[in-house]
PDB file of C-alpha atoms in Angstrom:
ATOM      1  CA  UNK A   1      -7.616   4.468  10.592  1.00 60.00           C
ATOM      2  CA  UNK A   2     -10.141   5.640   7.998  1.00 72.00           C
ATOM      3  CA  UNK A   3      -7.553   7.666   6.037  1.00 73.00           C
ATOM      4  CA  UNK A   4      -5.208   4.679   6.042  1.00 73.00           C
ATOM      5  CA  UNK A   5      -8.037   2.401   4.902  1.00 78.00           C
ATOM      6  CA  UNK A   6      -8.945   4.865   2.143  1.00 80.00           C
ATOM      7  CA  UNK A   7      -5.384   5.060   0.772  1.00 79.00           C
ATOM      8  CA  UNK A   8      -4.784   1.316   0.972  1.00 79.00           C
ATOM      9  CA  UNK A   9      -8.158   0.344  -0.525  1.00 83.00           C
ATOM     10  CA  UNK A  10      -7.837   2.965  -3.247  1.00 84.00           C
ATOM     11  CA  UNK A  11      -4.376   1.727  -4.194  1.00 80.00           C
ATOM     12  CA  UNK A  12      -5.215  -2.000  -4.122  1.00 83.00           C
ATOM     13  CA  UNK A  13      -8.595  -1.753  -5.869  1.00 87.00           C
ATOM     14  CA  UNK A  14      -7.175   0.588  -8.508  1.00 85.00           C
ATOM     15  CA  UNK A  15      -4.355  -1.841  -9.304  1.00 82.00           C
ATOM     16  CA  UNK A  16      -6.840  -4.712  -9.671  1.00 85.00           C
ATOM     17  CA  UNK A  17      -9.254  -2.670 -11.809  1.00 87.00           C
ATOM     18  CA  UNK A  18      -6.485  -1.352 -14.051  1.00 83.00           C
ATOM     19  CA  UNK A  19      -5.157  -4.852 -14.731  1.00 83.00           C
ATOM     20  CA  UNK A  20      -8.634  -6.303 -15.371  1.00 86.00           C
ATOM     21  CA  UNK A  21      -9.481  -3.241 -17.502  1.00 85.00           C
ATOM     22  CA  UNK A  22      -6.318  -3.620 -19.576  1.00 83.00           C
ATOM     23  CA  UNK A  23      -7.161  -7.281 -20.201  1.00 85.00           C
ATOM     24  CA  UNK A  24     -10.821  -6.718 -21.148  1.00 86.00           C
ATOM     25  CA  UNK A  25      -9.974  -3.697 -23.336  1.00 84.00           C
ATOM     26  CA  UNK A  26      -7.397  -5.767 -25.201  1.00 83.00           C
ATOM     27  CA  UNK A  27      -9.890  -8.599 -25.737  1.00 85.00           C
ATOM     28  CA  UNK A  28     -12.385  -6.137 -27.233  1.00 85.00           C
ATOM     29  CA  UNK A  29      -9.714  -4.595 -29.443  1.00 84.00           C
ATOM     30  CA  UNK A  30      -8.741  -7.959 -30.950  1.00 84.00           C
ATOM     31  CA  UNK A  31     -12.414  -8.935 -31.394  1.00 86.00           C
ATOM     32  CA  UNK A  32     -12.343 -11.627 -28.706  1.00 83.00           C
ATOM     33  CA  UNK A  33     -15.148 -10.287 -26.519  1.00 84.00           C
ATOM     34  CA  UNK A  34     -16.376 -13.807 -25.788  1.00 86.00           C
ATOM     35  CA  UNK A  35     -13.456 -14.281 -23.381  1.00 85.00           C
ATOM     36  CA  UNK A  36     -14.305 -11.216 -21.284  1.00 88.00           C
ATOM     37  CA  UNK A  37     -16.756 -13.129 -19.110  1.00 89.00           C
ATOM     38  CA  UNK A  38     -14.005 -15.557 -18.065  1.00 89.00           C
ATOM     39  CA  UNK A  39     -11.786 -12.668 -16.945  1.00 88.00           C
ATOM     40  CA  UNK A  40     -14.578 -11.210 -14.814  1.00 90.00           C
ATOM     41  CA  UNK A  41     -15.375 -14.706 -13.497  1.00 91.00           C
ATOM     42  CA  UNK A  42     -11.814 -15.045 -12.224  1.00 91.00           C
ATOM     43  CA  UNK A  43     -11.928 -11.553 -10.724  1.00 91.00           C
ATOM     44  CA  UNK A  44     -15.274 -12.247  -9.005  1.00 92.00           C
ATOM     45  CA  UNK A  45     -14.008 -15.518  -7.525  1.00 93.00           C
ATOM     46  CA  UNK A  46     -10.948 -13.677  -6.223  1.00 91.00           C
ATOM     47  CA  UNK A  47     -13.125 -11.101  -4.449  1.00 91.00           C
ATOM     48  CA  UNK A  48     -15.091 -13.911  -2.774  1.00 93.00           C
ATOM     49  CA  UNK A  49     -11.849 -15.665  -1.814  1.00 92.00           C
ATOM     50  CA  UNK A  50     -10.542 -12.411  -0.316  1.00 88.00           C
ATOM     51  CA  UNK A  51     -13.646 -12.080   1.870  1.00 88.00           C
ATOM     52  CA  UNK A  52     -13.146 -15.710   2.891  1.00 89.00           C
ATOM     53  CA  UNK A  53      -9.521 -14.952   3.802  1.00 85.00           C
ATOM     54  CA  UNK A  54     -10.663 -11.953   5.888  1.00 85.00           C
ATOM     55  CA  UNK A  55     -13.175 -14.151   7.741  1.00 85.00           C
ATOM     56  CA  UNK A  56     -10.561 -16.860   8.338  1.00 84.00           C
ATOM     57  CA  UNK A  57      -8.067 -14.284   9.546  1.00 80.00           C
ATOM     58  CA  UNK A  58     -10.634 -12.883  11.989  1.00 78.00           C
ATOM     59  CA  UNK A  59     -11.278 -16.380  13.380  1.00 79.00           C
ATOM     60  CA  UNK A  60      -7.541 -16.969  13.844  1.00 77.00           C
ATOM     61  CA  UNK A  61      -7.123 -13.587  15.545  1.00 74.00           C
ATOM     62  CA  UNK A  62     -10.034 -14.317  17.893  1.00 74.00           C
ATOM     63  CA  UNK A  63      -8.325 -17.582  18.804  1.00 74.00           C
ATOM     64  CA  UNK A  64      -5.098 -15.747  19.620  1.00 70.00           C
ATOM     65  CA  UNK A  65      -7.067 -13.217  21.689  1.00 68.00           C
ATOM     66  CA  UNK A  66      -8.678 -16.050  23.681  1.00 68.00           C
ATOM     67  CA  UNK A  67      -5.187 -17.338  24.514  1.00 68.00           C
ATOM     68  CA  UNK A  68      -4.024 -13.841  25.475  1.00 67.00           C
ATOM     69  CA  UNK A  69      -1.507 -13.729  22.630  1.00 73.00           C
ATOM     70  CA  UNK A  70      -3.168 -11.195  20.338  1.00 74.00           C
ATOM     71  CA  UNK A  71      -0.452  -8.587  20.948  1.00 80.00           C
ATOM     72  CA  UNK A  72       2.178 -10.900  19.508  1.00 82.00           C
ATOM     73  CA  UNK A  73       0.008 -11.506  16.459  1.00 80.00           C
ATOM     74  CA  UNK A  74      -0.522  -7.740  16.047  1.00 81.00           C
ATOM     75  CA  UNK A  75       3.230  -7.164  16.075  1.00 86.00           C
ATOM     76  CA  UNK A  76       3.758  -9.896  13.485  1.00 84.00           C
ATOM     77  CA  UNK A  77       1.016  -8.447  11.267  1.00 83.00           C
ATOM     78  CA  UNK A  78       2.544  -4.962  11.446  1.00 85.00           C
ATOM     79  CA  UNK A  79       6.022  -6.208  10.527  1.00 88.00           C
ATOM     80  CA  UNK A  80       4.742  -8.369   7.647  1.00 85.00           C
ATOM     81  CA  UNK A  81       2.543  -5.501   6.407  1.00 83.00           C
ATOM     82  CA  UNK A  82       5.536  -3.152   6.431  1.00 87.00           C
ATOM     83  CA  UNK A  83       7.406  -5.540   4.122  1.00 87.00           C
ATOM     84  CA  UNK A  84       4.361  -6.104   1.880  1.00 83.00           C
ATOM     85  CA  UNK A  85       3.541  -2.399   1.573  1.00 81.00           C
ATOM     86  CA  UNK A  86       7.126  -1.578   0.649  1.00 85.00           C
ATOM     87  CA  UNK A  87       7.309  -4.434  -1.853  1.00 83.00           C
ATOM     88  CA  UNK A  88       3.960  -3.376  -3.367  1.00 77.00           C
ATOM     89  CA  UNK A  89       5.166   0.172  -3.998  1.00 77.00           C
ATOM     90  CA  UNK A  90       8.409  -0.949  -5.642  1.00 80.00           C
ATOM     91  CA  UNK A  91       6.674  -3.671  -7.690  1.00 74.00           C
ATOM     92  CA  UNK A  92       4.151  -1.245  -9.172  1.00 71.00           C
ATOM     93  CA  UNK A  93       6.806   1.431  -9.756  1.00 68.00           C
ATOM     94  CA  UNK A  94       8.882  -1.006 -11.816  1.00 70.00           C
ATOM     95  CA  UNK A  95       5.955  -2.655 -13.642  1.00 66.00           C
ATOM     96  CA  UNK A  96       3.611   0.298 -14.283  1.00 63.00           C
ATOM     97  CA  UNK A  97       5.357   1.215 -17.541  1.00 65.00           C
ATOM     98  CA  UNK A  98       5.285  -2.341 -18.962  1.00 70.00           C
ATOM     99  CA  UNK A  99       2.066  -3.489 -17.280  1.00 68.00           C
ATOM    100  CA  UNK A 100      -0.078  -3.089 -20.399  1.00 70.00           C
ATOM    101  CA  UNK A 101       2.328  -4.976 -22.663  1.00 75.00           C
ATOM    102  CA  UNK A 102       2.791  -7.833 -20.209  1.00 76.00           C
ATOM    103  CA  UNK A 103      -0.940  -8.349 -19.685  1.00 78.00           C
ATOM    104  CA  UNK A 104      -1.685  -8.223 -23.415  1.00 77.00           C
ATOM    105  CA  UNK A 105       1.120 -10.706 -24.133  1.00 81.00           C
ATOM    106  CA  UNK A 106      -0.262 -13.214 -21.639  1.00 81.00           C
ATOM    107  CA  UNK A 107      -3.798 -12.835 -22.984  1.00 83.00           C
ATOM    108  CA  UNK A 108      -2.547 -13.345 -26.512  1.00 84.00           C
ATOM    109  CA  UNK A 109      -1.044 -16.696 -25.495  1.00 85.00           C
ATOM    110  CA  UNK A 110      -4.299 -17.771 -23.844  1.00 84.00           C
ATOM    111  CA  UNK A 111      -6.315 -16.760 -26.946  1.00 84.00           C
ATOM    112  CA  UNK A 112      -3.941 -18.556 -29.317  1.00 83.00           C
ATOM    113  CA  UNK A 113      -4.137 -21.809 -27.343  1.00 81.00           C
ATOM    114  CA  UNK A 114      -7.811 -21.377 -26.413  1.00 79.00           C
ATOM    115  CA  UNK A 115      -6.856 -21.655 -22.743  1.00 82.00           C
ATOM    116  CA  UNK A 116     -10.036 -20.433 -21.030  1.00 86.00           C
ATOM    117  CA  UNK A 117      -9.021 -21.968 -17.694  1.00 87.00           C
ATOM    118  CA  UNK A 118      -5.733 -20.049 -17.892  1.00 85.00           C
ATOM    119  CA  UNK A 119      -7.628 -16.767 -18.322  1.00 86.00           C
ATOM    120  CA  UNK A 120      -9.805 -17.452 -15.279  1.00 88.00           C
ATOM    121  CA  UNK A 121      -6.819 -18.483 -13.140  1.00 90.00           C
ATOM    122  CA  UNK A 122      -4.728 -15.513 -14.276  1.00 87.00           C
ATOM    123  CA  UNK A 123      -7.385 -12.891 -13.459  1.00 88.00           C
ATOM    124  CA  UNK A 124      -8.171 -14.766 -10.234  1.00 91.00           C
ATOM    125  CA  UNK A 125      -4.549 -14.635  -9.035  1.00 88.00           C
ATOM    126  CA  UNK A 126      -4.081 -10.998 -10.061  1.00 84.00           C
ATOM    127  CA  UNK A 127      -7.109  -9.807  -8.080  1.00 88.00           C
ATOM    128  CA  UNK A 128      -6.541 -12.260  -5.196  1.00 88.00           C
ATOM    129  CA  UNK A 129      -3.060 -10.817  -4.667  1.00 85.00           C
ATOM    130  CA  UNK A 130      -4.556  -7.376  -4.098  1.00 85.00           C
ATOM    131  CA  UNK A 131      -7.320  -8.812  -1.904  1.00 86.00           C
ATOM    132  CA  UNK A 132      -4.965 -10.744   0.407  1.00 83.00           C
ATOM    133  CA  UNK A 133      -2.699  -7.709   0.733  1.00 81.00           C
ATOM    134  CA  UNK A 134      -5.722  -5.581   1.686  1.00 83.00           C
ATOM    135  CA  UNK A 135      -6.701  -8.106   4.387  1.00 82.00           C
ATOM    136  CA  UNK A 136      -3.197  -7.951   5.870  1.00 77.00           C
ATOM    137  CA  UNK A 137      -3.062  -4.163   5.774  1.00 78.00           C
ATOM    138  CA  UNK A 138      -6.505  -3.796   7.337  1.00 78.00           C
ATOM    139  CA  UNK A 139      -5.462  -6.165  10.119  1.00 76.00           C
ATOM    140  CA  UNK A 140      -2.332  -4.058  10.697  1.00 73.00           C
ATOM    141  CA  UNK A 141      -4.047  -0.664  10.895  1.00 72.00           C
ATOM    142  CA  UNK A 142      -6.964  -1.872  13.052  1.00 72.00           C
ATOM    143  CA  UNK A 143      -5.101  -4.193  15.396  1.00 68.00           C
ATOM    144  CA  UNK A 144      -6.904  -7.226  13.993  1.00 65.00           C
ATOM    145  CA  UNK A 145     -10.462  -5.867  13.647  1.00 70.00           C
ATOM    146  CA  UNK A 146     -10.702  -6.252   9.878  1.00 74.00           C
ATOM    147  CA  UNK A 147     -14.484  -5.899   9.895  1.00 72.00           C
ATOM    148  CA  UNK A 148     -14.230  -2.377  11.308  1.00 71.00           C
ATOM    149  CA  UNK A 149     -11.994  -1.299   8.429  1.00 70.00           C
ATOM    150  CA  UNK A 150     -14.183  -2.961   5.785  1.00 74.00           C
ATOM    151  CA  UNK A 151     -17.341  -1.294   7.092  1.00 73.00           C
ATOM    152  CA  UNK A 152     -15.853   2.176   7.633  1.00 73.00           C
ATOM    153  CA  UNK A 153     -16.191   5.135   5.283  1.00 77.00           C
ATOM    154  CA  UNK A 154     -12.494   4.991   4.391  1.00 76.00           C
ATOM    155  CA  UNK A 155     -12.596   1.606   2.652  1.00 80.00           C
ATOM    156  CA  UNK A 156     -15.891   2.354   0.900  1.00 86.00           C
ATOM    157  CA  UNK A 157     -14.634   5.752  -0.301  1.00 88.00           C
ATOM    158  CA  UNK A 158     -11.394   4.173  -1.499  1.00 85.00           C
ATOM    159  CA  UNK A 159     -13.313   1.665  -3.630  1.00 87.00           C
ATOM    160  CA  UNK A 160     -15.522   4.397  -5.134  1.00 90.00           C
ATOM    161  CA  UNK A 161     -12.575   6.685  -5.974  1.00 88.00           C
ATOM    162  CA  UNK A 162     -10.641   3.770  -7.503  1.00 86.00           C
ATOM    163  CA  UNK A 163     -13.653   2.837  -9.664  1.00 88.00           C
ATOM    164  CA  UNK A 164     -14.091   6.459 -10.840  1.00 88.00           C
ATOM    165  CA  UNK A 165     -10.386   6.891 -11.628  1.00 84.00           C
ATOM    166  CA  UNK A 166     -10.198   3.622 -13.578  1.00 84.00           C
ATOM    167  CA  UNK A 167     -13.388   4.548 -15.495  1.00 82.00           C
ATOM    168  CA  UNK A 168     -12.000   7.901 -16.634  1.00 82.00           C
ATOM    169  CA  UNK A 169      -8.628   6.320 -17.366  1.00 79.00           C
ATOM    170  CA  UNK A 170     -10.106   3.791 -19.795  1.00 77.00           C
ATOM    171  CA  UNK A 171     -12.432   6.400 -21.280  1.00 76.00           C
ATOM    172  CA  UNK A 172      -9.318   8.321 -22.248  1.00 66.00           C
ATOM    173  CA  UNK A 173     -10.168  11.477 -20.303  1.00 55.00           C
ATOM    174  CA  UNK A 174      -7.387  10.979 -17.722  1.00 58.00           C
ATOM    175  CA  UNK A 175      -3.942  11.693 -19.143  1.00 63.00           C
ATOM    176  CA  UNK A 176      -1.807  11.157 -16.016  1.00 63.00           C
ATOM    177  CA  UNK A 177       0.975   8.591 -16.713  1.00 66.00           C
ATOM    178  CA  UNK A 178       0.531   5.475 -14.583  1.00 65.00           C
ATOM    179  CA  UNK A 179       4.136   5.595 -13.362  1.00 68.00           C
ATOM    180  CA  UNK A 180       3.690   9.173 -12.064  1.00 71.00           C
ATOM    181  CA  UNK A 181       0.312   8.357 -10.550  1.00 70.00           C
ATOM    182  CA  UNK A 182       1.643   5.373  -8.601  1.00 72.00           C
ATOM    183  CA  UNK A 183       4.708   7.312  -7.448  1.00 76.00           C
ATOM    184  CA  UNK A 184       2.437   9.899  -5.801  1.00 76.00           C
ATOM    185  CA  UNK A 185       0.246   7.326  -4.048  1.00 74.00           C
ATOM    186  CA  UNK A 186       3.337   5.255  -3.276  1.00 79.00           C
ATOM    187  CA  UNK A 187       4.822   8.130  -1.268  1.00 81.00           C
ATOM    188  CA  UNK A 188       1.840   8.058   1.114  1.00 80.00           C
ATOM    189  CA  UNK A 189       1.957   4.259   1.344  1.00 81.00           C
ATOM    190  CA  UNK A 190       5.651   4.430   2.304  1.00 86.00           C
ATOM    191  CA  UNK A 191       4.787   6.864   5.135  1.00 85.00           C
ATOM    192  CA  UNK A 192       2.103   4.473   6.398  1.00 83.00           C
ATOM    193  CA  UNK A 193       4.564   1.572   6.181  1.00 86.00           C
ATOM    194  CA  UNK A 194       7.176   3.464   8.215  1.00 88.00           C
ATOM    195  CA  UNK A 195       4.529   4.240  10.814  1.00 87.00           C
ATOM    196  CA  UNK A 196       3.584   0.556  11.142  1.00 87.00           C
ATOM    197  CA  UNK A 197       7.240  -0.387  11.649  1.00 90.00           C
ATOM    198  CA  UNK A 198       7.673   2.172  14.427  1.00 90.00           C
ATOM    199  CA  UNK A 199       4.425   1.112  16.124  1.00 88.00           C
ATOM    200  CA  UNK A 200       5.560  -2.535  16.056  1.00 90.00           C
ATOM    201  CA  UNK A 201       8.835  -1.576  17.755  1.00 92.00           C
ATOM    202  CA  UNK A 202       6.940   0.465  20.361  1.00 90.00           C
ATOM    203  CA  UNK A 203       4.668  -2.496  21.133  1.00 89.00           C
ATOM    204  CA  UNK A 204       7.658  -4.849  21.453  1.00 91.00           C
ATOM    205  CA  UNK A 205       9.224  -2.464  23.945  1.00 90.00           C
ATOM    206  CA  UNK A 206       5.966  -2.239  25.921  1.00 88.00           C
ATOM    207  CA  UNK A 207       5.969  -6.058  26.158  1.00 87.00           C
ATOM    208  CA  UNK A 208       9.693  -6.080  27.060  1.00 88.00           C
ATOM    209  CA  UNK A 209      10.474  -8.204  24.011  1.00 88.00           C
ATOM    210  CA  UNK A 210      13.209  -5.704  23.253  1.00 89.00           C
ATOM    211  CA  UNK A 211      14.759  -3.129  25.557  1.00 87.00           C
ATOM    212  CA  UNK A 212      15.676   0.507  25.024  1.00 88.00           C
ATOM    213  CA  UNK A 213      18.939   2.371  25.476  1.00 91.00           C
ATOM    214  CA  UNK A 214      17.096   5.715  25.630  1.00 91.00           C
ATOM    215  CA  UNK A 215      13.350   5.248  26.355  1.00 89.00           C
ATOM    216  CA  UNK A 216      12.454   8.889  25.554  1.00 90.00           C
ATOM    217  CA  UNK A 217      14.661  10.832  23.142  1.00 92.00           C
ATOM    218  CA  UNK A 218      12.444  13.898  23.477  1.00 91.00           C
ATOM    219  CA  UNK A 219       9.025  14.865  24.826  1.00 91.00           C
ATOM    220  CA  UNK A 220       6.624  16.809  22.600  1.00 91.00           C
ATOM    221  CA  UNK A 221       3.565  16.289  24.783  1.00 91.00           C
ATOM    222  CA  UNK A 222       3.514  20.030  25.548  1.00 91.00           C
ATOM    223  CA  UNK A 223       3.183  20.695  21.831  1.00 92.00           C
ATOM    224  CA  UNK A 224       1.314  17.721  20.341  1.00 91.00           C
ATOM    225  CA  UNK A 225       0.284  14.796  22.594  1.00 91.00           C
ATOM    226  CA  UNK A 226      -0.274  11.533  20.753  1.00 86.00           C
ATOM    227  CA  UNK A 227      -3.604  10.791  22.455  1.00 85.00           C
ATOM    228  CA  UNK A 228      -6.458  12.762  24.098  1.00 86.00           C
ATOM    229  CA  UNK A 229      -5.627  10.977  27.383  1.00 90.00           C
ATOM    230  CA  UNK A 230      -2.080  12.381  27.246  1.00 88.00           C
ATOM    231  CA  UNK A 231      -3.608  15.806  26.626  1.00 87.00           C
ATOM    232  CA  UNK A 232      -5.771  15.492  29.747  1.00 90.00           C
ATOM    233  CA  UNK A 233      -2.877  14.228  31.881  1.00 89.00           C
ATOM    234  CA  UNK A 234      -0.606  17.058  30.778  1.00 88.00           C
ATOM    235  CA  UNK A 235      -3.311  19.625  31.565  1.00 89.00           C
ATOM    236  CA  UNK A 236      -3.848  18.045  34.998  1.00 90.00           C
ATOM    237  CA  UNK A 237      -0.141  17.870  35.877  1.00 88.00           C
ATOM    238  CA  UNK A 238       1.008  21.250  34.519  1.00 89.00           C
ATOM    239  CA  UNK A 239      -2.084  23.420  34.700  1.00 88.00           C
ATOM    240  CA  UNK A 240      -1.694  24.462  31.049  1.00 90.00           C
ATOM    241  CA  UNK A 241      -3.021  22.750  27.946  1.00 90.00           C
ATOM    242  CA  UNK A 242      -0.764  21.490  25.130  1.00 91.00           C
ATOM    243  CA  UNK A 243      -0.736  23.710  22.037  1.00 91.00           C
ATOM    244  CA  UNK A 244      -2.431  21.150  19.784  1.00 90.00           C
ATOM    245  CA  UNK A 245      -5.269  18.750  20.594  1.00 86.00           C
ATOM    246  CA  UNK A 246      -4.610  15.090  21.294  1.00 83.00           C
ATOM    247  CA  UNK A 247      -7.177  14.262  18.596  1.00 83.00           C
ATOM    248  CA  UNK A 248      -4.669  15.484  16.015  1.00 86.00           C
ATOM    249  CA  UNK A 249      -1.966  13.384  17.662  1.00 84.00           C
ATOM    250  CA  UNK A 250      -4.001  10.190  17.575  1.00 80.00           C
ATOM    251  CA  UNK A 251      -4.784  10.852  13.902  1.00 79.00           C
ATOM    252  CA  UNK A 252      -1.093  11.298  13.042  1.00 82.00           C
ATOM    253  CA  UNK A 253      -0.154   8.242  15.121  1.00 80.00           C
ATOM    254  CA  UNK A 254      -2.677   6.079  13.285  1.00 72.00           C
ATOM    255  CA  UNK A 255      -1.634   7.400   9.889  1.00 72.00           C
ATOM    256  CA  UNK A 256       2.144   7.867  10.161  1.00 78.00           C
ATOM    257  CA  UNK A 257       3.129   6.326  13.520  1.00 80.00           C
ATOM    258  CA  UNK A 258       3.657   9.664  15.287  1.00 85.00           C
ATOM    259  CA  UNK A 259       4.969   9.468  18.860  1.00 88.00           C
ATOM    260  CA  UNK A 260       5.332  12.401  21.243  1.00 89.00           C
ATOM    261  CA  UNK A 261       7.903  10.490  23.343  1.00 91.00           C
ATOM    262  CA  UNK A 262       9.715   8.036  21.030  1.00 91.00           C
ATOM    263  CA  UNK A 263      12.557   5.773  22.100  1.00 92.00           C
ATOM    264  CA  UNK A 264      15.922   5.973  20.372  1.00 93.00           C
ATOM    265  CA  UNK A 265      15.140   2.648  18.660  1.00 92.00           C
ATOM    266  CA  UNK A 266      11.919   4.062  17.178  1.00 92.00           C
ATOM    267  CA  UNK A 267      13.718   7.149  15.888  1.00 92.00           C
ATOM    268  CA  UNK A 268      16.566   5.112  14.375  1.00 93.00           C
ATOM    269  CA  UNK A 269      14.123   2.620  12.806  1.00 92.00           C
ATOM    270  CA  UNK A 270      12.073   5.440  11.262  1.00 91.00           C
ATOM    271  CA  UNK A 271      15.124   7.202   9.822  1.00 92.00           C
ATOM    272  CA  UNK A 272      16.744   3.906   8.830  1.00 92.00           C
ATOM    273  CA  UNK A 273      13.638   2.819   6.927  1.00 91.00           C
ATOM    274  CA  UNK A 274      13.745   5.902   4.710  1.00 90.00           C
ATOM    275  CA  UNK A 275      17.505   5.511   4.214  1.00 90.00           C
ATOM    276  CA  UNK A 276      16.925   1.945   2.960  1.00 88.00           C
ATOM    277  CA  UNK A 277      14.110   3.149   0.667  1.00 86.00           C
ATOM    278  CA  UNK A 278      16.420   5.857  -0.713  1.00 85.00           C
ATOM    279  CA  UNK A 279      19.218   3.348  -1.337  1.00 85.00           C
ATOM    280  CA  UNK A 280      16.851   0.908  -3.032  1.00 80.00           C
ATOM    281  CA  UNK A 281      15.422   3.683  -5.202  1.00 78.00           C
ATOM    282  CA  UNK A 282      18.910   4.868  -6.195  1.00 77.00           C
ATOM    283  CA  UNK A 283      20.070   1.353  -7.069  1.00 71.00           C
ATOM    284  CA  UNK A 284      16.991   0.764  -9.246  1.00 64.00           C
ATOM    285  CA  UNK A 285      17.266   4.136 -11.006  1.00 58.00           C
ATOM    286  CA  UNK A 286      21.013   3.827 -11.765  1.00 54.00           C
ATOM    287  CA  UNK A 287      20.683   1.174 -14.548  1.00 55.00           C
ATOM    288  CA  UNK A 288      17.784   3.102 -16.130  1.00 51.00           C
ATOM    289  CA  UNK A 289      19.795   6.332 -16.128  1.00 53.00           C
ATOM    290  CA  UNK A 290      22.824   4.523 -17.608  1.00 53.00           C
ATOM    291  CA  UNK A 291      20.671   3.093 -20.414  1.00 56.00           C
ATOM    292  CA  UNK A 292      19.264   6.545 -21.240  1.00 54.00           C
ATOM    293  CA  UNK A 293      22.764   8.047 -21.377  1.00 57.00           C
ATOM    294  CA  UNK A 294      23.972   5.197 -23.576  1.00 60.00           C
ATOM    295  CA  UNK A 295      21.020   5.662 -25.919  1.00 54.00           C
ATOM    296  CA  UNK A 296      21.713   9.405 -26.116  1.00 56.00           C
ATOM    297  CA  UNK A 297      25.381   8.786 -26.991  1.00 57.00           C
ATOM    298  CA  UNK A 298      24.403   6.277 -29.669  1.00 55.00           C
ATOM    299  CA  UNK A 299      21.961   8.792 -31.170  1.00 54.00           C
ATOM    300  CA  UNK A 300      24.716  11.433 -31.350  1.00 58.00           C
ATOM    301  CA  UNK A 301      27.117   9.024 -33.057  1.00 54.00           C
ATOM    302  CA  UNK A 302      24.499   8.019 -35.635  1.00 53.00           C
ATOM    303  CA  UNK A 303      23.499  11.621 -36.491  1.00 55.00           C
ATOM    304  CA  UNK A 304      26.459  12.480 -38.763  1.00 53.00           C
ATOM    305  CA  UNK A 305      26.101   9.173 -40.628  1.00 51.00           C
ATOM    306  CA  UNK A 306      22.459   9.951 -41.347  1.00 45.00           C
ATOM    307  CA  UNK A 307      23.514  13.206 -43.076  1.00 44.00           C
TER     308      UNK A 307
END
C-alpha cells in the first residue's frame, strides 16, 4: 500500500505543483507578481476542499460498511480508479508538451481582462482535480481507509519528493523533459491500474457477482504465495516451505494485483488491459508520426529551392 501511495501522491502532487509553478513563474516573468497570491489562494482552497472530500468519502464508506455493503463500494471504487488512473496517464502524456503554453495563454487572458476571480477558480480547479483523484486512488488501494494512506510514510514521502523535484525543475537544474518524465512514472501507474482491475474481478468472483469458467488457471503457491497465510497453509499441508515468502506476495498483490491462483477471467482481463493500452498508444502516436514524416518531406522539397 505504501509504495502505491508514494507513486500516486508523487504523481498527483507533482502535476499540481508543476501547473501552479508554471503559472506563478509566468506572472513573475511578465511583471504581474501581484496576481501570484490569487493563484496560491485557489490552490490552498483546493487542498482544503480535497481534505473535505476525503472526510465525506470516509463518512459515506462507513455508512456502506454499517449496511454490510462495503465490498460492493470497494469494487466500484477499484473499477472507477482503474479508469481514472488510465485517463490521467494519457491526459498528461498528451498535454505535457503543450502544458506550459496552455497555462500561460489562460493567464494572459485573465491578466488582460483583470479577471482575478478567474485566476482563483482556475488554480482551484486544477489542484482540486488532482486532490479528488488522489482521494479515489487512496480509497481503492486501502479498501476505503483513506486516513491510513494519508498518514502513512508513502503519501508523506511522495509529497516531499514531488516538492523537491518541482523545486529543482523550476530552478533550472533538472533537464529531464516533462514528456519523458511522465512516461516513466506513467508506466508504473498503468501497472497499478491493471492490478486494481484484476483485484476488482477477483472480489466480484468471491461474491458470486460473476462466475468463472476456469477458477484456477495455474497454482504458483509453491513458488510465491500471495499472502503469509497461504505460505503457512502450504507448509502445513506439504511439509515444505514455498521458495519465496508470502510477505513478498502480499507486497506484489497490493502493488500490481499479483495472484498465485488466478482465474481465467483475471488473466484475460490483465492481458486485455495492456492490449487496449497498446492499441490506444498506437492510435495516438500514428497522427504524430505522420505529421513528422510530412514535415520531413516538405523540408526536403524546400531545400533545393533555398539554394
